[in-house]
Short mmCIF file of C-alpha atoms in Angstrom, two decimals:
data_model
loop_
_atom_site.label_atom_id
_atom_site.label_comp_id
_atom_site.label_asym_id
_atom_site.label_seq_id
_atom_site.Cartn_x
_atom_site.Cartn_y
_atom_site.Cartn_z
CA MET A 1 -85.52 48.60 24.85
CA VAL A 2 -88.65 46.62 23.89
CA PHE A 3 -90.15 44.59 26.76
CA GLU A 4 -87.44 45.76 29.11
CA LEU A 5 -89.17 44.30 32.16
CA ILE A 6 -88.77 40.68 31.02
CA ARG A 7 -85.02 40.94 31.66
CA PRO A 8 -83.60 41.09 35.21
CA ALA A 9 -82.67 44.67 36.01
CA PRO A 10 -79.11 45.41 37.21
CA LEU A 11 -78.66 45.56 40.97
CA THR A 12 -77.86 49.25 40.69
CA GLU A 13 -81.61 49.76 40.14
CA GLN A 14 -84.12 49.43 42.97
CA LYS A 15 -86.83 46.91 42.16
CA ARG A 16 -89.74 45.82 44.32
CA SER A 17 -91.81 42.64 44.27
CA ARG A 18 -94.86 44.59 43.11
CA ASP A 19 -92.97 45.44 39.91
CA GLY A 20 -93.67 41.88 38.80
CA CYS A 21 -97.29 43.00 38.27
CA ILE A 22 -96.49 46.00 36.07
CA TYR A 23 -97.58 44.46 32.76
CA LEU A 24 -100.62 42.93 34.47
CA TYR A 25 -101.81 46.26 35.86
CA ARG A 26 -101.08 48.11 32.62
CA ALA A 27 -103.45 45.72 30.87
CA MET A 28 -106.02 46.24 33.65
CA LYS A 29 -105.76 49.98 33.16
CA PHE A 30 -106.18 49.61 29.40
CA ILE A 31 -109.32 47.45 29.67
CA GLY A 32 -110.95 49.81 32.18
CA TRP A 33 -110.38 48.20 35.57
CA LEU A 34 -108.31 50.91 37.28
CA PRO A 35 -110.10 54.29 37.10
CA PRO A 36 -108.53 57.53 38.36
CA LYS A 37 -109.49 58.33 41.95
CA GLN A 38 -111.04 61.71 41.18
CA GLY A 39 -111.63 64.38 38.55
CA VAL A 40 -113.49 64.51 35.26
CA LEU A 41 -111.25 61.84 33.74
CA ARG A 42 -112.61 59.37 36.27
CA TYR A 43 -116.12 59.59 34.76
CA VAL A 44 -114.78 59.44 31.20
CA TYR A 45 -112.77 56.37 32.15
CA LEU A 46 -115.78 54.74 33.85
CA THR A 47 -117.67 55.15 30.58
CA TRP A 48 -114.94 53.11 28.89
CA THR A 49 -115.19 50.55 31.73
CA LEU A 50 -118.94 50.24 31.17
CA MET A 51 -118.45 49.78 27.41
CA THR A 52 -115.95 46.95 27.87
CA PHE A 53 -118.24 45.14 30.29
CA VAL A 54 -121.31 45.62 28.06
CA TRP A 55 -119.62 44.44 24.87
CA CYS A 56 -116.99 41.95 26.05
CA THR A 57 -118.53 40.48 29.21
CA THR A 58 -122.26 40.68 28.42
CA TYR A 59 -122.83 40.87 24.66
CA LEU A 60 -120.27 38.20 23.72
CA PRO A 61 -121.90 35.20 25.49
CA LEU A 62 -125.37 36.46 24.55
CA GLY A 63 -124.20 36.93 20.94
CA PHE A 64 -123.41 33.23 20.70
CA LEU A 65 -126.82 32.33 22.07
CA GLY A 66 -128.53 34.71 19.62
CA SER A 67 -126.74 33.18 16.65
CA TYR A 68 -127.81 29.67 17.69
CA MET A 69 -131.44 30.80 17.98
CA THR A 70 -131.54 32.59 14.62
CA GLN A 71 -129.16 30.77 12.26
CA ILE A 72 -128.35 27.35 13.70
CA LYS A 73 -129.30 25.66 10.40
CA SER A 74 -126.65 27.57 8.48
CA PHE A 75 -123.79 26.20 10.62
CA SER A 76 -121.62 23.40 9.33
CA PRO A 77 -120.53 20.87 12.00
CA GLY A 78 -117.02 22.34 12.14
CA GLU A 79 -118.33 25.92 12.36
CA PHE A 80 -120.77 24.94 15.09
CA LEU A 81 -118.09 23.25 17.21
CA THR A 82 -115.68 26.16 16.68
CA SER A 83 -118.41 28.47 17.93
CA LEU A 84 -119.59 26.19 20.74
CA GLN A 85 -116.15 25.65 22.26
CA VAL A 86 -115.64 29.41 22.54
CA CYS A 87 -119.23 29.98 23.67
CA ILE A 88 -118.84 27.73 26.70
CA ASN A 89 -115.52 29.35 27.54
CA ALA A 90 -117.07 32.82 27.08
CA TYR A 91 -119.70 32.16 29.75
CA GLY A 92 -117.02 30.89 32.11
CA SER A 93 -114.84 33.88 31.27
CA SER A 94 -117.64 36.30 32.14
CA VAL A 95 -117.99 34.65 35.55
CA LYS A 96 -114.22 34.78 36.13
CA VAL A 97 -114.04 38.41 35.08
CA ALA A 98 -116.90 39.31 37.45
CA ILE A 99 -115.12 37.55 40.33
CA THR A 100 -111.75 39.12 39.58
CA TYR A 101 -113.10 42.64 39.11
CA SER A 102 -115.29 42.52 42.22
CA MET A 103 -112.31 41.37 44.33
CA LEU A 104 -109.66 43.50 42.64
CA TRP A 105 -109.17 45.38 45.89
CA ARG A 106 -107.69 42.20 47.36
CA LEU A 107 -105.02 42.01 44.68
CA ILE A 108 -104.15 45.67 45.20
CA LYS A 109 -103.97 45.20 48.97
CA ALA A 110 -101.71 42.18 48.52
CA LYS A 111 -99.14 44.43 46.83
CA ASN A 112 -98.93 46.48 50.03
CA ILE A 113 -98.02 43.32 51.95
CA LEU A 114 -95.33 42.61 49.36
CA ASP A 115 -93.88 46.04 50.15
CA GLN A 116 -93.63 45.03 53.81
CA LEU A 117 -91.91 41.78 52.88
CA ASP A 118 -89.45 43.68 50.69
CA LEU A 119 -88.23 45.68 53.69
CA ARG A 120 -86.41 42.55 54.85
CA CYS A 121 -84.71 42.00 51.50
CA THR A 122 -81.49 43.92 52.12
CA ALA A 123 -78.85 41.31 51.22
CA MET A 124 -77.45 41.38 47.70
CA GLU A 125 -78.57 37.81 46.89
CA GLU A 126 -82.13 38.63 48.07
CA ARG A 127 -82.30 41.72 45.88
CA GLU A 128 -81.08 39.61 42.99
CA LYS A 129 -83.92 37.13 43.58
CA ILE A 130 -86.45 39.97 43.58
CA HIS A 131 -85.09 41.27 40.30
CA LEU A 132 -85.29 37.76 38.87
CA VAL A 133 -88.91 37.14 39.94
CA VAL A 134 -89.95 40.57 38.63
CA ALA A 135 -88.57 39.67 35.21
CA ARG A 136 -90.06 36.16 35.35
CA SER A 137 -93.54 37.41 36.31
CA ASN A 138 -93.66 40.02 33.56
CA HIS A 139 -92.28 37.46 31.12
CA ALA A 140 -95.08 35.05 32.07
CA PHE A 141 -97.71 37.72 31.40
CA LEU A 142 -96.12 38.44 28.02
CA ILE A 143 -96.29 34.75 27.08
CA PHE A 144 -100.00 34.74 28.01
CA THR A 145 -100.46 37.82 25.82
CA PHE A 146 -98.80 36.29 22.76
CA VAL A 147 -100.73 33.01 23.08
CA TYR A 148 -104.13 34.62 23.70
CA CYS A 149 -103.68 37.23 20.96
CA GLY A 150 -102.36 34.50 18.67
CA TYR A 151 -105.56 32.53 19.14
CA ALA A 152 -107.82 35.53 18.41
CA GLY A 153 -105.77 36.62 15.40
CA SER A 154 -105.41 33.14 13.87
CA THR A 155 -109.14 32.43 14.23
CA TYR A 156 -110.01 35.80 12.70
CA LEU A 157 -107.76 35.41 9.66
CA SER A 158 -108.43 31.72 9.01
CA SER A 159 -112.20 32.24 9.15
CA VAL A 160 -112.37 35.35 6.98
CA LEU A 161 -110.06 33.85 4.36
CA SER A 162 -112.37 30.82 4.36
CA GLY A 163 -115.36 33.06 3.64
CA ARG A 164 -117.15 33.21 7.00
CA PRO A 165 -117.01 35.28 10.21
CA PRO A 166 -114.72 33.85 12.91
CA TRP A 167 -117.34 33.27 15.63
CA GLN A 168 -120.62 34.18 13.88
CA LEU A 169 -121.98 36.27 16.74
CA TYR A 170 -125.54 37.52 16.46
CA ASN A 171 -125.49 40.81 14.53
CA PRO A 172 -128.91 42.16 13.44
CA PHE A 173 -127.37 45.16 11.62
CA ILE A 174 -124.81 43.58 9.27
CA ASP A 175 -125.51 40.48 7.18
CA TRP A 176 -122.14 39.01 6.29
CA HIS A 177 -123.68 37.04 3.41
CA ASP A 178 -124.13 40.30 1.43
CA GLY A 179 -120.71 40.49 -0.17
CA THR A 180 -117.06 40.44 0.79
CA LEU A 181 -117.04 43.97 2.27
CA LYS A 182 -119.75 43.19 4.80
CA LEU A 183 -118.01 39.92 5.64
CA TRP A 184 -114.84 41.82 6.54
CA VAL A 185 -116.77 44.49 8.47
CA ALA A 186 -118.77 41.95 10.49
CA SER A 187 -115.67 39.84 11.11
CA THR A 188 -113.60 42.83 12.22
CA LEU A 189 -116.30 43.93 14.67
CA GLU A 190 -116.40 40.39 16.07
CA TYR A 191 -112.62 40.42 16.37
CA MET A 192 -112.67 43.71 18.31
CA VAL A 193 -115.25 42.38 20.78
CA MET A 194 -113.40 39.08 21.12
CA SER A 195 -110.05 40.85 21.62
CA GLY A 196 -111.47 42.73 24.60
CA ALA A 197 -112.94 39.53 26.02
CA VAL A 198 -109.65 37.69 25.44
CA LEU A 199 -107.76 40.39 27.34
CA GLN A 200 -110.24 40.22 30.23
CA ASP A 201 -109.91 36.43 30.26
CA GLN A 202 -106.13 36.73 30.16
CA LEU A 203 -106.16 38.99 33.22
CA SER A 204 -108.34 36.51 35.13
CA ASP A 205 -106.08 33.60 34.14
CA SER A 206 -102.63 35.15 34.56
CA TYR A 207 -102.85 36.94 37.93
CA PRO A 208 -102.88 33.67 39.98
CA LEU A 209 -99.62 32.57 38.37
CA ILE A 210 -97.96 35.98 38.77
CA TYR A 211 -98.92 36.39 42.42
CA THR A 212 -97.82 32.86 43.31
CA LEU A 213 -94.49 33.23 41.47
CA ILE A 214 -93.76 36.20 43.72
CA LEU A 215 -94.96 34.18 46.73
CA ARG A 216 -92.47 31.41 45.91
CA ALA A 217 -89.62 33.94 45.74
CA HIS A 218 -90.37 35.15 49.26
CA LEU A 219 -90.69 31.58 50.56
CA ASP A 220 -87.27 30.86 49.08
CA MET A 221 -85.74 33.93 50.74
CA LEU A 222 -87.34 33.01 54.07
CA ARG A 223 -85.87 29.52 53.83
CA GLU A 224 -82.38 30.97 53.34
CA ARG A 225 -82.82 33.28 56.35
CA ILE A 226 -83.85 30.30 58.48
CA ARG A 227 -80.75 28.37 57.39
CA ARG A 228 -78.55 31.28 58.49
CA LEU A 229 -80.03 31.41 62.01
CA ARG A 230 -77.32 31.26 64.71
CA SER A 231 -74.65 30.77 62.05
CA ASP A 232 -73.05 34.19 62.64
CA GLU A 233 -70.70 33.93 65.61
CA ASN A 234 -70.61 37.72 65.98
CA LEU A 235 -74.29 37.80 67.05
CA SER A 236 -75.26 37.36 70.66
CA GLU A 237 -77.97 34.94 71.78
CA ALA A 238 -80.43 37.81 72.14
CA GLU A 239 -79.67 39.04 68.62
CA SER A 240 -80.07 35.53 67.22
CA TYR A 241 -83.43 35.32 68.97
CA GLU A 242 -84.47 38.61 67.34
CA GLU A 243 -83.54 37.16 63.93
CA LEU A 244 -85.75 34.15 64.66
CA VAL A 245 -88.65 36.42 65.65
CA LYS A 246 -88.21 38.33 62.38
CA CYS A 247 -88.45 35.04 60.46
CA VAL A 248 -91.65 34.22 62.34
CA MET A 249 -93.08 37.64 61.43
CA ASP A 250 -92.05 37.15 57.79
CA HIS A 251 -93.97 33.87 57.73
CA LYS A 252 -97.02 35.57 59.22
CA LEU A 253 -96.87 38.24 56.52
CA ILE A 254 -96.68 35.52 53.86
CA LEU A 255 -99.75 33.84 55.35
CA ARG A 256 -101.59 37.20 55.37
CA TYR A 257 -100.65 37.66 51.72
CA CYS A 258 -102.09 34.21 50.89
CA ALA A 259 -105.25 34.83 52.91
CA ILE A 260 -105.95 37.99 50.92
CA ILE A 261 -105.54 36.49 47.44
CA LYS A 262 -107.08 33.05 48.17
CA PRO A 263 -110.78 34.07 47.78
CA VAL A 264 -110.10 35.54 44.33
CA ILE A 265 -108.05 32.60 43.11
CA GLN A 266 -110.38 29.95 44.49
CA GLY A 267 -113.38 31.42 42.65
CA THR A 268 -111.74 31.85 39.25
CA ILE A 269 -109.94 28.48 39.25
CA PHE A 270 -113.09 26.67 40.38
CA THR A 271 -115.00 28.16 37.43
CA GLN A 272 -112.27 27.07 35.04
CA PHE A 273 -112.15 23.57 36.52
CA LEU A 274 -115.86 23.19 35.81
CA LEU A 275 -115.36 23.99 32.12
CA ILE A 276 -111.91 22.77 31.08
CA GLY A 277 -112.86 19.15 30.36
CA LEU A 278 -115.95 20.01 28.32
CA VAL A 279 -114.24 22.78 26.33
CA LEU A 280 -111.18 20.64 25.59
CA GLY A 281 -113.45 17.77 24.55
CA PHE A 282 -115.38 19.83 21.99
CA THR A 283 -112.16 21.39 20.69
CA LEU A 284 -110.43 18.03 20.17
CA ILE A 285 -113.54 16.62 18.46
CA ASN A 286 -113.45 19.60 16.11
CA VAL A 287 -109.74 19.04 15.40
CA PHE A 288 -110.01 15.26 14.86
CA PHE A 289 -113.21 15.12 12.80
CA PHE A 290 -114.10 18.44 11.18
CA SER A 291 -111.12 20.82 10.86
CA ASP A 292 -109.20 21.76 7.76
CA ILE A 293 -105.63 23.04 8.01
CA TRP A 294 -106.57 26.64 8.88
CA THR A 295 -109.28 25.93 11.44
CA GLY A 296 -106.98 23.23 12.81
CA ILE A 297 -104.29 25.84 13.52
CA ALA A 298 -106.83 28.11 15.21
CA SER A 299 -108.18 25.21 17.28
CA PHE A 300 -104.65 24.22 18.26
CA MET A 301 -104.03 27.76 19.52
CA PHE A 302 -107.29 27.54 21.47
CA VAL A 303 -106.16 24.28 23.11
CA ILE A 304 -102.93 25.94 24.23
CA THR A 305 -104.96 28.84 25.59
CA ILE A 306 -107.20 26.49 27.59
CA LEU A 307 -104.21 24.61 28.99
CA LEU A 308 -102.53 27.89 29.99
CA GLN A 309 -105.58 28.83 32.04
CA THR A 310 -104.89 26.25 34.73
CA PHE A 311 -101.83 24.04 34.21
CA PRO A 312 -99.01 26.56 35.01
CA PHE A 313 -100.79 27.76 38.14
CA CYS A 314 -101.59 24.22 39.34
CA TYR A 315 -97.95 23.25 38.85
CA THR A 316 -96.91 26.30 40.87
CA CYS A 317 -99.28 25.23 43.67
CA ASN A 318 -97.46 21.90 43.83
CA LEU A 319 -94.14 23.74 44.06
CA ILE A 320 -95.50 25.95 46.87
CA MET A 321 -96.40 22.87 48.90
CA GLU A 322 -92.86 21.57 48.36
CA ASP A 323 -91.49 24.98 49.41
CA CYS A 324 -93.47 24.77 52.66
CA GLU A 325 -92.04 21.32 53.31
CA SER A 326 -88.52 22.59 52.69
CA LEU A 327 -89.19 25.39 55.21
CA THR A 328 -89.95 22.71 57.80
CA HIS A 329 -86.69 20.92 57.00
CA ALA A 330 -84.73 24.18 57.17
CA ILE A 331 -86.10 24.94 60.65
CA PHE A 332 -85.35 21.46 61.96
CA GLN A 333 -81.83 21.44 60.45
CA SER A 334 -80.94 24.93 61.70
CA ASN A 335 -78.41 25.44 64.49
CA TRP A 336 -80.74 25.18 67.51
CA VAL A 337 -79.31 22.35 69.62
CA ASP A 338 -77.37 24.51 72.11
CA ALA A 339 -79.78 27.48 71.98
CA SER A 340 -81.56 29.00 74.96
CA ARG A 341 -84.86 27.66 76.24
CA ARG A 342 -86.71 30.74 74.97
CA TYR A 343 -85.19 30.28 71.50
CA LYS A 344 -86.20 26.59 71.37
CA THR A 345 -89.74 27.34 72.53
CA THR A 346 -90.20 29.98 69.81
CA LEU A 347 -88.61 27.68 67.22
CA LEU A 348 -91.03 24.89 68.18
CA TYR A 349 -93.98 27.28 67.76
CA PHE A 350 -92.58 28.35 64.38
CA LEU A 351 -92.12 24.73 63.29
CA HIS A 352 -95.71 23.89 64.22
CA ASN A 353 -97.08 26.74 62.09
CA VAL A 354 -94.84 26.02 59.11
CA GLN A 355 -95.91 22.37 59.05
CA GLN A 356 -99.32 23.51 57.84
CA PRO A 357 -98.72 23.91 54.08
CA ILE A 358 -100.08 26.75 52.00
CA VAL A 359 -102.90 25.19 50.00
CA PHE A 360 -105.42 26.78 47.62
CA ILE A 361 -108.89 25.19 47.53
CA ALA A 362 -110.97 25.62 44.37
CA GLY A 363 -114.45 26.76 45.38
CA GLY A 364 -113.81 25.47 48.89
CA ILE A 365 -114.27 21.91 47.52
CA PHE A 366 -111.04 20.39 46.20
CA GLN A 367 -107.36 21.22 46.41
CA ILE A 368 -105.75 23.02 43.49
CA SER A 369 -102.88 20.85 42.26
CA MET A 370 -101.64 19.06 39.16
CA SER A 371 -103.52 15.90 40.10
CA SER A 372 -106.86 17.72 40.41
CA ASN A 373 -106.20 19.58 37.16
CA ILE A 374 -105.43 16.37 35.28
CA SER A 375 -108.54 14.76 36.77
CA VAL A 376 -110.87 17.47 35.43
CA ALA A 377 -109.03 17.65 32.10
CA LYS A 378 -109.48 13.90 31.57
CA PHE A 379 -113.18 14.57 31.09
CA ALA A 380 -112.22 15.73 27.59
CA PHE A 381 -111.34 12.14 26.64
CA SER A 382 -114.68 10.99 28.01
CA VAL A 383 -116.42 13.44 25.67
CA ILE A 384 -114.38 12.12 22.72
CA THR A 385 -115.12 8.50 23.68
CA ILE A 386 -118.86 9.14 23.85
CA THR A 387 -118.72 10.88 20.47
CA LYS A 388 -116.92 7.95 18.82
CA GLN A 389 -119.09 5.26 20.39
CA MET A 390 -122.32 6.97 19.37
CA ASN A 391 -120.98 7.92 15.89
CA ILE A 392 -122.06 11.49 16.52
CA ALA A 393 -119.37 12.87 14.22
CA ASP A 394 -120.49 10.68 11.31
CA LYS A 395 -124.12 11.65 11.87
CA PHE A 396 -123.15 15.34 11.78
CA LYS A 397 -121.26 14.84 8.53
CA THR A 398 -124.15 12.90 6.96
CA ASP A 399 -126.72 15.54 7.97
#
């Protein structure tokens, strides 16, 4: 079955939370981020890793700069904006890729904590939730893949069919002006480099959403366990207390999981927040003032790609804060009134810790949420307003 992992597996199969990262880690292995631990193949693989970083992470942003230095006069306004919007994003992508790759060990270690959390998921409804979040996480990565690949493919085809390379990267060896064959060769080489960069960017943009979707599933299961505390009349007071302690330990594991992935997420999202308004502004200017139907489609796909980089994750962060609040309500509304003094004391300690919500801070400066995302995205309209008031678009067209 094609894309089998995007459908919830039957309960007869054993699924773990880490299985929600299968597509993500397959892509990491393909792009050169997960080398074998030993043997000759490790060094062959590291050669591939070096090539992807040289071409996709280093050459791509420098290729844009080289083309501006050598052939800026040959750009039309629409071609320049199409190139510039991707150029800015390419520099940000290189930073995000460097952060993600250098802290990849944190993401791998977080999967080990998920294995510990899974040991508590023995009830049938909890296993069903794990199967559901595994399918949802892999489905999310697949959506990212289709959108990102759709952008690269649509830009490639629309540009070549219009008689120019898609991004006009600096290429001292092939002059695309010398006939149709060289145009296709130069464009295809650009597309290969951009495809690698797009995949790297996709990995840096999709892992926060995937890891927090799994986090929400475990918060939901913890909330249900809290609601069941002291509801089973067959359990003694001591056994009920042990169940409460297990819930406390589950919450500590969840906080450890968040502490491990926070430094990676905060760095990549902060980088994207710095760029999203400017990139969206240039893209919308290109769409409104300079695009034809084909470049308009490619630019529209690029806008969707930019929005996917932050909006789904920021929305999930809002949901996580609501989940933490619902945990507090579940503790307070649980059956604790006639419990022992020891049980109440532990419950009070648990309530105090849960009242501190799980929050991700971008770059250690501002909270990651929908409101902060909208605030930085609104800068795009400021860019458009400045362009209209200064008649920059008309001046470009006249020149």
